[in-house]
Coordinates of C-alpha atoms in Angstrom, one line a residue:
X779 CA 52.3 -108.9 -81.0
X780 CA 53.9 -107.3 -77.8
X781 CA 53.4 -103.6 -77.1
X782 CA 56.5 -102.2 -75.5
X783 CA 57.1 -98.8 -74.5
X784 CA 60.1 -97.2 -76.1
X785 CA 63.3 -96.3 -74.4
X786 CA 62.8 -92.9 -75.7
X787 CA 59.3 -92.4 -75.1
X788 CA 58.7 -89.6 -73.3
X789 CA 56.6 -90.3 -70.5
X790 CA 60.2 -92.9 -69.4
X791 CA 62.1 -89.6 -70.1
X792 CA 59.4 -87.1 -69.0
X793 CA 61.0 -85.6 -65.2
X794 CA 57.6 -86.4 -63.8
X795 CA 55.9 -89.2 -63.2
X796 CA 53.7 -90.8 -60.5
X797 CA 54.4 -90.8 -56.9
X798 CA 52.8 -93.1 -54.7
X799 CA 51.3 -91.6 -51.9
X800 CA 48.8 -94.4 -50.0
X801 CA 47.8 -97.7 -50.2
X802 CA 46.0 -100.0 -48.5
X803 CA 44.1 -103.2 -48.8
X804 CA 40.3 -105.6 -47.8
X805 CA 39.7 -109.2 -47.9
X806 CA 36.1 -110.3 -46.7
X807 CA 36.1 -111.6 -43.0
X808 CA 34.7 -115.6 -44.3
X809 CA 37.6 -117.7 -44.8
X810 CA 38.2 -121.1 -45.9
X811 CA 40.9 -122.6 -45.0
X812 CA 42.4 -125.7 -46.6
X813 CA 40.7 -128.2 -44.1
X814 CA 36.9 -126.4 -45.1
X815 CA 37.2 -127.5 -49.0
X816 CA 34.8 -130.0 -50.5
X817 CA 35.9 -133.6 -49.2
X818 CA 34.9 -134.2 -52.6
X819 CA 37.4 -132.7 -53.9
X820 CA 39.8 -135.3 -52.2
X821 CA 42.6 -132.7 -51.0
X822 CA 44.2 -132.2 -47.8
X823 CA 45.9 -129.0 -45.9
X824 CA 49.0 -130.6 -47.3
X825 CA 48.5 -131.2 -50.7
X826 CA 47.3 -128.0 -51.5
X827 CA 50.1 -125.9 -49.5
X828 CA 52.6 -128.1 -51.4
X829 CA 51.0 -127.5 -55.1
X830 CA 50.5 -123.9 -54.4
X831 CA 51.5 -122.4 -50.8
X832 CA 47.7 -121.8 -50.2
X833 CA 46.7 -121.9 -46.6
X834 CA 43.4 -120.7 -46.9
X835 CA 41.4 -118.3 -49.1
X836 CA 38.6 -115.4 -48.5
X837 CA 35.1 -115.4 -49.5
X838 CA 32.9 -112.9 -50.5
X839 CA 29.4 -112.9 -48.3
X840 CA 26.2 -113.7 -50.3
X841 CA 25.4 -110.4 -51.8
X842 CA 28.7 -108.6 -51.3
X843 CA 30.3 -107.4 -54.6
X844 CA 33.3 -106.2 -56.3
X845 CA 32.4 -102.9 -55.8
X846 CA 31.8 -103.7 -52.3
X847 CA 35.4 -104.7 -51.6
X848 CA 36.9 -101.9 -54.0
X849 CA 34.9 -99.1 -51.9
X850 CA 36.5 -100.0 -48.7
X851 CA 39.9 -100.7 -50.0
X852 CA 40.0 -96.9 -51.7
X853 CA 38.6 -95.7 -48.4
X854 CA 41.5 -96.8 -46.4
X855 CA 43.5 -96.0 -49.5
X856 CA 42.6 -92.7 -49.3
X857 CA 42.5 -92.3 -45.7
X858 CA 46.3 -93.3 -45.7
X859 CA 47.4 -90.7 -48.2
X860 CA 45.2 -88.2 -45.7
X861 CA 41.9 -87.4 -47.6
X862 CA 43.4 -86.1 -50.5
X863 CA 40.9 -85.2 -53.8
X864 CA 41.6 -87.1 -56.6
X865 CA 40.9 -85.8 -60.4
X866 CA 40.6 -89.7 -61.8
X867 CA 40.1 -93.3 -60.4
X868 CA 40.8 -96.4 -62.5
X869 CA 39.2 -99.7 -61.1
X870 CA 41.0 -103.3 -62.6
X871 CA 38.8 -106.0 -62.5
X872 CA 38.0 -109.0 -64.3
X873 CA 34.5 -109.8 -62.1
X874 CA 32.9 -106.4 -62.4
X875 CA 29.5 -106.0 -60.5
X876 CA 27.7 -105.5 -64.4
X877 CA 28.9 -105.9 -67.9
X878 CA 28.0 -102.1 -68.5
X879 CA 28.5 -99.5 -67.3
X880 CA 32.1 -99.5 -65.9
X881 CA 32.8 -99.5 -62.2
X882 CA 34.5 -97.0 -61.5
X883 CA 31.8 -93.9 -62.0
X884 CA 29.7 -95.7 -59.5
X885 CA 33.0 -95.7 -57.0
X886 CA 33.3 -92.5 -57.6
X887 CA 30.1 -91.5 -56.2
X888 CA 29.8 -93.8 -53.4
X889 CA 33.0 -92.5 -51.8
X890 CA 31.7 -88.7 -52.7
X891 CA 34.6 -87.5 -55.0
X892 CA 32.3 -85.8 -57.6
X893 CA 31.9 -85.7 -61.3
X894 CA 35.7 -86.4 -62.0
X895 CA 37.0 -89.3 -64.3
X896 CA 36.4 -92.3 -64.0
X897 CA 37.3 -95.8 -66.1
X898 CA 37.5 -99.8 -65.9
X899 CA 41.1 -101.8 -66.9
X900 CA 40.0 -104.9 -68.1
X901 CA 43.8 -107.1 -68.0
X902 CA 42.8 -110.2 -65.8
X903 CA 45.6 -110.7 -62.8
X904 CA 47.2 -108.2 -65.1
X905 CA 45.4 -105.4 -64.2
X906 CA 46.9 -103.7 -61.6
X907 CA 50.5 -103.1 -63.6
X908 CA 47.7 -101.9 -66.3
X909 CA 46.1 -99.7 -64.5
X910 CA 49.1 -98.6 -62.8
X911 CA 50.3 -97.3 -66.3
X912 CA 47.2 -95.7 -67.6
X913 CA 47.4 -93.8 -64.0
X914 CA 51.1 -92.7 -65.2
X915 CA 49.6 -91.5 -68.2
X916 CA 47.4 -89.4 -66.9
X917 CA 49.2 -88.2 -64.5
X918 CA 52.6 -87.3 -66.6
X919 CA 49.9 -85.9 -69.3
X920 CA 48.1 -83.4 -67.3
X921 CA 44.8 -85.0 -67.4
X922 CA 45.1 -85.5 -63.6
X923 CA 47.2 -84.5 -60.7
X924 CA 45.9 -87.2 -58.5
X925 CA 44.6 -90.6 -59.0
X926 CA 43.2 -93.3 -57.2
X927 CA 43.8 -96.7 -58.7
X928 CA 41.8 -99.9 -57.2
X929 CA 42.0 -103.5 -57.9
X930 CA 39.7 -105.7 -56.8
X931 CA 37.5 -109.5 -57.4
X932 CA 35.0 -111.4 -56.4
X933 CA 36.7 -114.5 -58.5
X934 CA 34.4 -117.1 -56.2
X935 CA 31.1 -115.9 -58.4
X936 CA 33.5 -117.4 -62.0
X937 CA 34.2 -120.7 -59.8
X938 CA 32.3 -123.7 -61.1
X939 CA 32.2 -125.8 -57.9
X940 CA 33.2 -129.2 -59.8
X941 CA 36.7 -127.3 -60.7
X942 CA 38.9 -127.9 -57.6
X943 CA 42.2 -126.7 -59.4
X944 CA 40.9 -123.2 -59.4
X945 CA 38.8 -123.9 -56.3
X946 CA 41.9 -124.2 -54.1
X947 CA 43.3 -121.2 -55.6
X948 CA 41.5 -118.1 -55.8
X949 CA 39.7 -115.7 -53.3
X950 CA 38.5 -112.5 -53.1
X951 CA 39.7 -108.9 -52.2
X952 CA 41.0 -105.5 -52.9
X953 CA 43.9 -103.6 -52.8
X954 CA 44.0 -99.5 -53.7
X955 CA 47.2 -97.1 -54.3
X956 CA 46.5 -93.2 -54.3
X957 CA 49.0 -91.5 -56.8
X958 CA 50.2 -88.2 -57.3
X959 CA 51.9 -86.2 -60.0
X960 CA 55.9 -85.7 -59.1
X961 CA 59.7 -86.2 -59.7
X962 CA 60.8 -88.8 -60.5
X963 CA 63.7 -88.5 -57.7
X964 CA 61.3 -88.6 -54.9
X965 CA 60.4 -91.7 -52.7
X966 CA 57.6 -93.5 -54.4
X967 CA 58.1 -92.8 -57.9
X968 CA 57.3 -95.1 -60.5
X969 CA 60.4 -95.2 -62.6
X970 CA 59.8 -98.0 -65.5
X971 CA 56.5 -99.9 -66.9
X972 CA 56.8 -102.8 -69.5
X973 CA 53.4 -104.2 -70.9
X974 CA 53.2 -107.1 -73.0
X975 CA 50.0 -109.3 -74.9
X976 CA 49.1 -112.4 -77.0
X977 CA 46.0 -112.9 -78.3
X978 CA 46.7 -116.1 -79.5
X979 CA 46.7 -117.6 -75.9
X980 CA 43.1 -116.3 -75.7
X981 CA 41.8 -119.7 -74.5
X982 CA 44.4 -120.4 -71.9
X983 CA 42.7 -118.3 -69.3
X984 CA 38.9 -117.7 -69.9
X985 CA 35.1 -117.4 -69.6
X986 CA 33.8 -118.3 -72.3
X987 CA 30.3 -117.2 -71.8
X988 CA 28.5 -114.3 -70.9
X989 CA 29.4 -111.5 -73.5
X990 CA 28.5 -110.8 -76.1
X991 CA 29.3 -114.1 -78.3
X992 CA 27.1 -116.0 -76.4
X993 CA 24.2 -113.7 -77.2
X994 CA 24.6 -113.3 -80.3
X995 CA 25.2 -117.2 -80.6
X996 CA 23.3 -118.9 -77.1
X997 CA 23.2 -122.3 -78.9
X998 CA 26.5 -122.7 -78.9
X999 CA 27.2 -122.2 -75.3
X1000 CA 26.0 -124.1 -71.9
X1001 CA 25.4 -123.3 -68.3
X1002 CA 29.0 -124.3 -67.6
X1003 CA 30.1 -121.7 -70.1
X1004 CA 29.3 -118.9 -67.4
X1005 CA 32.7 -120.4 -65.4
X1006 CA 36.0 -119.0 -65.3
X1007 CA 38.5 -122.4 -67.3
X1008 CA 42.0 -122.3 -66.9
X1009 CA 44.6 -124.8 -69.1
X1010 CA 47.0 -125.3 -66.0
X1011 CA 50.3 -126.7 -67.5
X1012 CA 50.4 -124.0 -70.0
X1013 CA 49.5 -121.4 -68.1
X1014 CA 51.9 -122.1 -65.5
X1015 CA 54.9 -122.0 -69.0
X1016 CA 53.5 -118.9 -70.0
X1017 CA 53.7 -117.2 -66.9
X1018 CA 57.3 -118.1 -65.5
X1019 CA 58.3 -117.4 -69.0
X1020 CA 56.3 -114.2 -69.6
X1021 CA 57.1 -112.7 -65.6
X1022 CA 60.5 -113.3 -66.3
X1023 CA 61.5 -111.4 -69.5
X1024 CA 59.3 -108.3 -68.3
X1025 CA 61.1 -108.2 -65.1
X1026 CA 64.1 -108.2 -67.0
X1027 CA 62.7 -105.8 -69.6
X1028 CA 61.4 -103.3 -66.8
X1029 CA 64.7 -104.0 -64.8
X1030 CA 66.7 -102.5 -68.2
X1031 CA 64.6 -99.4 -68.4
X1032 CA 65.1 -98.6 -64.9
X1033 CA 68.8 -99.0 -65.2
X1034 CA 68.8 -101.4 -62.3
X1035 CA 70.6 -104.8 -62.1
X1036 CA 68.8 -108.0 -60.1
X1037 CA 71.0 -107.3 -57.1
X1038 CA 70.0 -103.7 -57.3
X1039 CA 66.2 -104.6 -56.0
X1040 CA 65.5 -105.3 -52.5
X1041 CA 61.6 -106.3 -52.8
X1042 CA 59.9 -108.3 -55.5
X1043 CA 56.1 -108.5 -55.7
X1044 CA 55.0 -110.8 -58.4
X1045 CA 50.9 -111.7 -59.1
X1046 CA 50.4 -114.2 -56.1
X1047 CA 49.2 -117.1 -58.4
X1048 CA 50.8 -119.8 -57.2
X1049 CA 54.1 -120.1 -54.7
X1050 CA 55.4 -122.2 -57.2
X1051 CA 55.1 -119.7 -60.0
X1052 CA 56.3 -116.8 -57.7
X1053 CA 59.3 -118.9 -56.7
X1054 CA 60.4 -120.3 -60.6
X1055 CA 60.4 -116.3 -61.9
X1056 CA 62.4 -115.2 -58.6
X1057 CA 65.1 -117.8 -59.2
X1058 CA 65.3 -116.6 -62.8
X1059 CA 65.5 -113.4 -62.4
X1060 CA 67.1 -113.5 -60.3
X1061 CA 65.9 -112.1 -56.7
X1062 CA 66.7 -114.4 -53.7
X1063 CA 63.3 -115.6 -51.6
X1064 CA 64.2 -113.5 -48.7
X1065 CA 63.5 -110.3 -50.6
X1066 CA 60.3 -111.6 -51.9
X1067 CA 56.9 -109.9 -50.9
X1068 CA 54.3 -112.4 -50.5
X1069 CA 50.6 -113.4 -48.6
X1070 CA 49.5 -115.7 -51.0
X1071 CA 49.0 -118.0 -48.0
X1072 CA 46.7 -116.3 -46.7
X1073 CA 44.7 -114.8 -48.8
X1074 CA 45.1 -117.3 -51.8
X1075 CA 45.2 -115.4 -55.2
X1076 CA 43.2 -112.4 -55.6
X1077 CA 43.8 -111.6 -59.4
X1078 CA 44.4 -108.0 -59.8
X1079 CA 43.9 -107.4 -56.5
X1080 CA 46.8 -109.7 -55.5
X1081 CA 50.0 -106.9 -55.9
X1082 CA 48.3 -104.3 -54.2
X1083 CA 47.1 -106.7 -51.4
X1084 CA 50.5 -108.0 -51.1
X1085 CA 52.0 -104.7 -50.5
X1086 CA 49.9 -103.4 -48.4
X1087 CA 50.1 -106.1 -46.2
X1088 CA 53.8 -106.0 -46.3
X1089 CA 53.5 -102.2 -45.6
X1090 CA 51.3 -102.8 -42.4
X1091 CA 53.6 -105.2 -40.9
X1092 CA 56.4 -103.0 -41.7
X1093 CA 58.3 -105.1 -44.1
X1094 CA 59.1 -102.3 -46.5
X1095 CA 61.1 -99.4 -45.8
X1096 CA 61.6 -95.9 -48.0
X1097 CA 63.9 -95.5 -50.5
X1098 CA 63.9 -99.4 -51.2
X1099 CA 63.6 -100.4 -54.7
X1100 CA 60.7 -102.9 -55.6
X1101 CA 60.0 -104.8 -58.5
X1102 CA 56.6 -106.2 -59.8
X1103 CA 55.2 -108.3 -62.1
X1104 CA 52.1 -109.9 -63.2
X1105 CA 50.7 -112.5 -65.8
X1106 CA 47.3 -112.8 -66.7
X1107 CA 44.5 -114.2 -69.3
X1108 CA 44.3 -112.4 -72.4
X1109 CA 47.3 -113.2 -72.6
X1110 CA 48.5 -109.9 -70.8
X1111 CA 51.7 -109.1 -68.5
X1112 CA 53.8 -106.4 -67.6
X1113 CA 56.1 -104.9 -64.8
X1114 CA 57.3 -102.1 -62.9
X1115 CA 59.6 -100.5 -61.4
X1116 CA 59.3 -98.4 -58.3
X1117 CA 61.0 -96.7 -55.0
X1118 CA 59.0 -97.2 -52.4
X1119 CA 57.9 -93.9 -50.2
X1120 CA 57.6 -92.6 -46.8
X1121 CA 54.3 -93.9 -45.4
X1122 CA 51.7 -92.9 -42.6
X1123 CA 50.8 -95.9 -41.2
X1124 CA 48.8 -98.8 -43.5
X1125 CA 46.0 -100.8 -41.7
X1126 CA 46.5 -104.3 -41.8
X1127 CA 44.7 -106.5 -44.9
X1128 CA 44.3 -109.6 -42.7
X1129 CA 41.1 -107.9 -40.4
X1130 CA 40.3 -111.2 -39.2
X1131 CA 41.0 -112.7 -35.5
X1132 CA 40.7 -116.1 -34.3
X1133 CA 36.9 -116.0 -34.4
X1134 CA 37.1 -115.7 -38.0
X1135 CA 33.7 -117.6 -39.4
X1136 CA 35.5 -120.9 -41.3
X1137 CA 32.6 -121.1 -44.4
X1138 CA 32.2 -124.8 -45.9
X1139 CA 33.0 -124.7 -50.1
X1140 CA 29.9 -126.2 -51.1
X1141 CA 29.8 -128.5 -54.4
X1142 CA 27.1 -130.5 -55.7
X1143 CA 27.1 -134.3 -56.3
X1144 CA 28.3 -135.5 -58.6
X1145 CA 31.7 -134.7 -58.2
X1146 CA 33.0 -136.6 -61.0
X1147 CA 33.6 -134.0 -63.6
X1148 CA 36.7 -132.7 -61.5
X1149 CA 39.7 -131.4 -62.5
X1150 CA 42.6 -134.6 -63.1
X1151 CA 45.7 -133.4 -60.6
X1152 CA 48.2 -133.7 -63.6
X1153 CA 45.9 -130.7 -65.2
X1154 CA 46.2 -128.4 -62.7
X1155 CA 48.1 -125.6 -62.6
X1156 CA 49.4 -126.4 -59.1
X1157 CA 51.1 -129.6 -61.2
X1158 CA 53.0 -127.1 -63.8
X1159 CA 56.0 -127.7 -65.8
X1160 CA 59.0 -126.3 -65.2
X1161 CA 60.3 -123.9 -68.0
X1162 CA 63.9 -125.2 -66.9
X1163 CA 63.4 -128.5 -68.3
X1164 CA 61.5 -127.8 -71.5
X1165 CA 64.4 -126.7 -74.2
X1166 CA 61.5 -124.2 -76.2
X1167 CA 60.4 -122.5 -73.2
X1168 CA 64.3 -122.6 -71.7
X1169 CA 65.7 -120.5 -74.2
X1170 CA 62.9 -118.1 -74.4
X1171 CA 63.8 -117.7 -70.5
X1172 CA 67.1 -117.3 -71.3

């Protein structure tokens, strides 16, 4: 069943809604580029940027956490938007530091914002767009007048070492947006959301272990039950498919038309993903915002990353229209659409110079429980050429 929100709901007709304000983004200093993967794994620099547009990916340090990365994100966040105080933070994350309690109350204190609320947005590389409507919510609502919304992963603790299709793909980091109750006519405002789900595609993306199923039943589950498992053809349908008709759903709301938006920002999961939903949209490459090559995909993270990067190198101006979208397990997605603000300077994401430490993948022996190419979700199908999943696009 897909939740949409109404054309007549009022927080769409509401003259207020959230304004963004700051943003800014961290990845860890370790990276591994393409050349630094398992030789097991039998991949090359090449391969991988043609499957996936991956140059290299960052690591999380041994004993650096989610939390870690999400307090020094909203830091810079925060210090961007010029120290305001916030009345709320959200944190979206699928690889939270503990099953319980949530993160964000222990974010909250560590950056000294006091007893205010504070909540988790479980939605995979969904949650950012989630998080970025239950921030609306609030705001429009008058639980809050400020809010500081973080995504952030450590997706290399979920990596089982023998899985190279999701080795190649994921790293870690953080991106944070500070938002503000305002008009919708200023720069920055959020001006349309569209959410969707399917529970039926539950096993698509996963972990299977390490809830509460497994505890109440541990016979049933292994060791490798503890890894994050990922059907790569149908993901890779799902997503263009999914992307697609929110973008087009959000872009309806907003009363915009595909020409009208000058940057799309989709979930950074793959360039080949990212490139099938901007054709169909459609938004031409040039407009597209992107860093996937250099940071890999981040998961919720990965929208807030992208744009923060783009706003440190100056790639987006105010009063520009941008589009974004995301698809993740669950199955979740969703979209919005926003004008994008006036902004002090953003520091850049990519903190790392030449002397960037290059950290060795490790993976036991054997390696012969490794993903078959044809699986992965670099490989994909394209929706163009299957008639089910052609018309749905359509």
């Amino acid at each position: 069943m897909t939740f949409r929100l109404p054309s007549a709901a009022p927080l769409l007709r509401t003259p207020q809604t959230a304004v963004l304000e700051g943003i800014a983004g961290f990845v860890p200093p370790d990276a591994v580029p393409n050349h630094a993967l398992p030789a097991a794994w039998d991949v090359d620099d090449a391969w991988v940027r043609r499957r996936t547009g991956i140059g290299e990916r960052r690591r999380a340090a041994p004993g650096v956490t989610t939390g870690d990365l999400a307090l020094e994100a909203a830091g810079r966040a925060l210090a961007v938007a010029g120290g305001p105080l916030v009345d709320a933070v959200i944190v979206a994350t699928s690889t939270p530091d503990r099953p319980m309690p949530a993160m964000a109350p222990r974010l909250t204190t560590r950056l000294g914002l006091g007893e205010i609320a504070a909540w988790d947005v479980s939605a995979a590389c969904s949650g950012f767009v989630y998080g970025l409507a239950a921030a609306v919510g609030a705001l429009t609502s008058g639980c809050a007048d400020r809010v500081l919304l973080v995504a952030a992963e450590v997706y290399s603790t979920l990596l089982d070492p023998q899985d190279r299709s999701a080795g190649i793909l994921f790293g870690d980091g953080a991106g944070a947006v500070v938002l503000r109750r305002g008009e919708r006519d200023e720069p920055g405002a959020v001006l349309a959301l569209d959410l969707g789900g399917d529970g039926s595609g539950e096993e698509l993306i996963q972990v299977p272990g390490g809830g509460a199923r497994e505890r109440s039943r541990p016979g049933e589950f292994g060791p490798g039950d503890r890894y994050f498992r990922m059907r790569g053809r149908e993901v890779y349908q799902h997503a263009v498919t999914r992307m697609t008709q929110s973008a087009h759903a959000v872009l309806k709301r907003a009363d915009w038309a595909a020409e009208d938006v000058d940057r799309f920002c989709a979930h950074q999961a793959n360039a080949r993903i990212l490139s099938a939903v901007g054709d169909r949209i459609p938004v031409p490459g040039e407009r597209h915002v992107t860093n996937i090559a250099r940071v890999g995909n981040t998961g919720a993270a990965s929208i807030p990353l992208a744009l923060a990067d783009a706003a440190a190198r100056d790639e987006l101006r105010a009063g520009e229209r941008v589009l974004l979208t995301a698809f993740g397990a669950g199955l979740t997605w969703g979209s919005a659409a926003l004008v994008w603000p006036e902004l002090p300077p953003v520091p850049h994401v990519d903190t790392v110079g030449a002397d960037a430490e290059v950290v060795p993948v490790p993976v036991p022996a054997p390696a012969a429980n490794l993903t078959d190419p044809a699986t992965d979700l670099a490989e994909g199908v394209d929706p163009a050429t299957d008639p089910a999943l052609r018309t749905q696009i359509a």
